[in-house]
Amino acid sequence: MITLLMSIAISQTILNDFETLNESRFKPEYFTRSRKMPFNKLLHFLLSMYKTSTQAALNCFLRKDDITMSQQALSKARNKFDHSPFWKLFIGIRDAFYAPAYLPTLSKLHNKFVIAIDGSTAELPNMPELHKKYGGTGAKASSPTARMSIAYDVLNDFIMSADFTELSTGERELALIHIDEISRYLNLKDCMFIMDRGYASEELIRILSKKSSYLFRLKTKFNKAVDALPLGMNDITLYGDLAVRIVKFTLPSGEVETLLTNLFDVDESEFKALYFKRWPVEVKYDVVKNKLELPCFGGFSENIILQDFWITMYLANMVAIAKNEADAEIKKSRKGKNNKYKYQANVNTIIGSLREQLADAVFSPPASRMMKFNRIMSEIKRSVVPVRPDDGKTPRNKDSRNVKYHHNKRSNL
């Protein structure tokens, strides 16, 4: 499996490549003169994950050079290039993670990658241009809002494909885009796609039936013949010629859960747990939106918002790589200690450590890169939390307080 040190080296190669600058700047003359914030320094600042006010972040970043820069000048510089440097980072790390040499080291279930596809929304700054581009929600649909969607490898904690687009683009359409993108670097026969209610459609089911395995949760009234089926497992023909399996079971709430799949070799008793394998995609959105604070955009233009989106996708995967590596070392160090629980790295600590040091490591010369990497990993491995099994027996305390930030969802500054 790819390591954090390797990921840092790949990131440095991408950002130092002249083509990254050449292909992203809007005019050939941009970033050719000596400025307070040349291209590489600007990328360094943006990858530093500052989530304070922009001016305060600039002051902190430039203090060591004894220079100053205004927020307006930063926005002007950011709008001289597109989001492609950060998209390249996301793609470069993704392609390295799923390189053929590393595929045997990655976790699978039933010899397949378990991929959850799910969507969410992102509130945008209240600018007319953004409302016109992306659409809106709320009263009279007046609040600018974008749709985001990810395909997430739940067993390896990795975002495989991501999109940020208009609200008018449907989640099914985005799912097809994710599946097509994944097919370019993985054999779809080695993939199992899990999707929630709202995704199942004849087009999507037919496409996946030919290429891959799938498991959909169905909404009520999806199909009259399906609704009429009894509890348990039923093999039926859908749309006249598609052989599918319908699995129905009762949840503790009394609601009947209905799943649709082409997994004919999986035992009925496994489907309930298999579907809930998609839950980590919800947790990943929590990391993206609350811990990495994606909605806290650094500007008001579409260009800057797309830059921030791809920065966040890249950083989310760097956090995952660091956690996978740290967890393996933590497990190894605790072997034979007979602890009551297994232990894992604390995600908040990982984000805090990477916030302060990842960009410095990426832009450091190779001679000092190892020192910075070792410092990051040392901090991460010292901060561990127990992995407590969720057996459903632990009562959850209801909290009626009206506070903006829950105690463990404050910014990791």
Short mmCIF file of N, CA, C and O in Angstrom, two decimals, residues 48-53 287 289-294 296 347-349 351-352 355-356 404-413:
data_model
loop_
_atom_site.label_atom_id
_atom_site.label_comp_id
_atom_site.label_asym_id
_atom_site.label_seq_id
_atom_site.Cartn_x
_atom_site.Cartn_y
_atom_site.Cartn_z
N SER A 48 -1.94 24.56 2.93
CA SER A 48 -1.68 24.59 4.38
C SER A 48 -2.94 24.51 5.22
O SER A 48 -2.88 24.53 6.44
N MET A 49 -4.12 24.44 4.56
CA MET A 49 -5.39 24.20 5.25
C MET A 49 -5.73 25.26 6.27
O MET A 49 -6.33 24.98 7.30
N TYR A 50 -5.32 26.51 6.05
CA TYR A 50 -5.72 27.56 6.97
C TYR A 50 -7.22 27.75 6.90
O TYR A 50 -7.79 27.90 5.83
N LYS A 51 -7.89 27.76 8.07
CA LYS A 51 -9.32 27.99 8.11
C LYS A 51 -9.68 29.15 9.04
O LYS A 51 -10.80 29.27 9.48
N THR A 52 -8.68 29.99 9.35
CA THR A 52 -8.95 31.25 10.03
C THR A 52 -9.39 32.25 8.97
O THR A 52 -9.58 31.90 7.80
N SER A 53 -9.54 33.53 9.33
CA SER A 53 -9.82 34.54 8.32
C SER A 53 -8.66 34.57 7.34
O SER A 53 -7.51 34.30 7.70
N VAL A 287 -16.01 14.04 7.71
CA VAL A 287 -14.61 14.49 7.67
C VAL A 287 -14.45 15.64 6.68
O VAL A 287 -13.84 16.67 6.99
N LYS A 289 -16.73 17.74 5.34
CA LYS A 289 -17.50 18.97 5.55
C LYS A 289 -17.29 19.59 6.92
O LYS A 289 -17.35 20.82 7.06
N ASN A 290 -17.05 18.77 7.95
CA ASN A 290 -16.92 19.31 9.30
C ASN A 290 -15.49 19.41 9.79
O ASN A 290 -15.13 20.37 10.47
N LYS A 291 -14.68 18.42 9.48
CA LYS A 291 -13.30 18.43 9.98
C LYS A 291 -12.34 19.15 9.03
O LYS A 291 -11.47 19.89 9.47
N LEU A 292 -12.50 18.92 7.73
CA LEU A 292 -11.71 19.66 6.75
C LEU A 292 -12.41 20.95 6.30
O LEU A 292 -11.84 21.74 5.56
N GLU A 293 -13.65 21.10 6.72
CA GLU A 293 -14.40 22.35 6.57
C GLU A 293 -14.50 22.84 5.13
O GLU A 293 -14.22 24.00 4.82
N LEU A 294 -14.92 21.94 4.24
CA LEU A 294 -15.08 22.30 2.84
C LEU A 294 -15.98 23.53 2.64
O LEU A 294 -15.64 24.40 1.82
N CYS A 296 -16.21 26.12 4.11
CA CYS A 296 -15.53 27.38 4.44
C CYS A 296 -14.64 27.77 3.26
O CYS A 296 -13.42 27.59 3.29
N VAL A 347 -8.34 10.70 14.12
CA VAL A 347 -8.47 11.46 12.88
C VAL A 347 -8.26 12.96 13.13
O VAL A 347 -7.64 13.66 12.33
N ASN A 348 -8.77 13.47 14.26
CA ASN A 348 -8.59 14.90 14.54
C ASN A 348 -7.11 15.25 14.69
O ASN A 348 -6.67 16.31 14.23
N THR A 349 -6.34 14.37 15.32
CA THR A 349 -4.91 14.60 15.45
C THR A 349 -4.22 14.56 14.09
O THR A 349 -3.32 15.36 13.81
N ILE A 351 -5.51 15.27 11.16
CA ILE A 351 -5.82 16.50 10.43
C ILE A 351 -5.02 17.68 10.99
O ILE A 351 -4.48 18.50 10.25
N GLY A 352 -4.93 17.75 12.32
CA GLY A 352 -4.16 18.83 12.93
C GLY A 352 -2.70 18.79 12.54
O GLY A 352 -2.09 19.81 12.21
N ARG A 355 -2.40 19.63 8.84
CA ARG A 355 -2.70 21.05 8.64
C ARG A 355 -1.44 21.89 8.86
O ARG A 355 -1.18 22.86 8.13
N GLU A 356 -0.68 21.55 9.85
CA GLU A 356 0.50 22.33 10.21
C GLU A 356 1.74 21.99 9.38
O GLU A 356 2.59 22.84 9.16
N LYS A 404 -23.49 26.16 18.00
CA LYS A 404 -23.11 26.08 16.59
C LYS A 404 -22.21 24.89 16.33
O LYS A 404 -22.34 24.21 15.33
N TYR A 405 -21.24 24.66 17.26
CA TYR A 405 -20.29 23.56 17.07
C TYR A 405 -20.39 22.57 18.21
O TYR A 405 -20.28 22.94 19.38
N HIS A 406 -20.59 21.30 17.87
CA HIS A 406 -20.50 20.25 18.86
C HIS A 406 -19.07 20.20 19.36
O HIS A 406 -18.13 20.60 18.66
N HIS A 407 -18.87 19.73 20.61
CA HIS A 407 -17.54 19.82 21.24
C HIS A 407 -16.44 19.17 20.42
O HIS A 407 -15.29 19.57 20.47
N ASN A 408 -16.75 18.13 19.64
CA ASN A 408 -15.69 17.45 18.90
C ASN A 408 -15.74 17.76 17.40
O ASN A 408 -15.21 17.03 16.59
N LYS A 409 -16.42 18.86 17.04
CA LYS A 409 -16.48 19.24 15.64
C LYS A 409 -16.01 20.68 15.43
O LYS A 409 -16.37 21.33 14.47
N ARG A 410 -15.21 21.18 16.37
CA ARG A 410 -14.63 22.49 16.17
C ARG A 410 -13.47 22.39 15.20
O ARG A 410 -12.89 21.34 15.00
N SER A 411 -13.12 23.53 14.62
CA SER A 411 -12.00 23.56 13.68
C SER A 411 -10.73 23.06 14.33
O SER A 411 -10.42 23.41 15.47
N ASN A 412 -9.97 22.25 13.60
CA ASN A 412 -8.73 21.69 14.11
C ASN A 412 -7.57 22.67 13.92
O ASN A 412 -6.61 22.42 13.19
N LEU A 413 -7.68 23.83 14.51
CA LEU A 413 -6.64 24.85 14.33
C LEU A 413 -5.58 24.71 15.41
O LEU A 413 -5.86 24.27 16.50
#
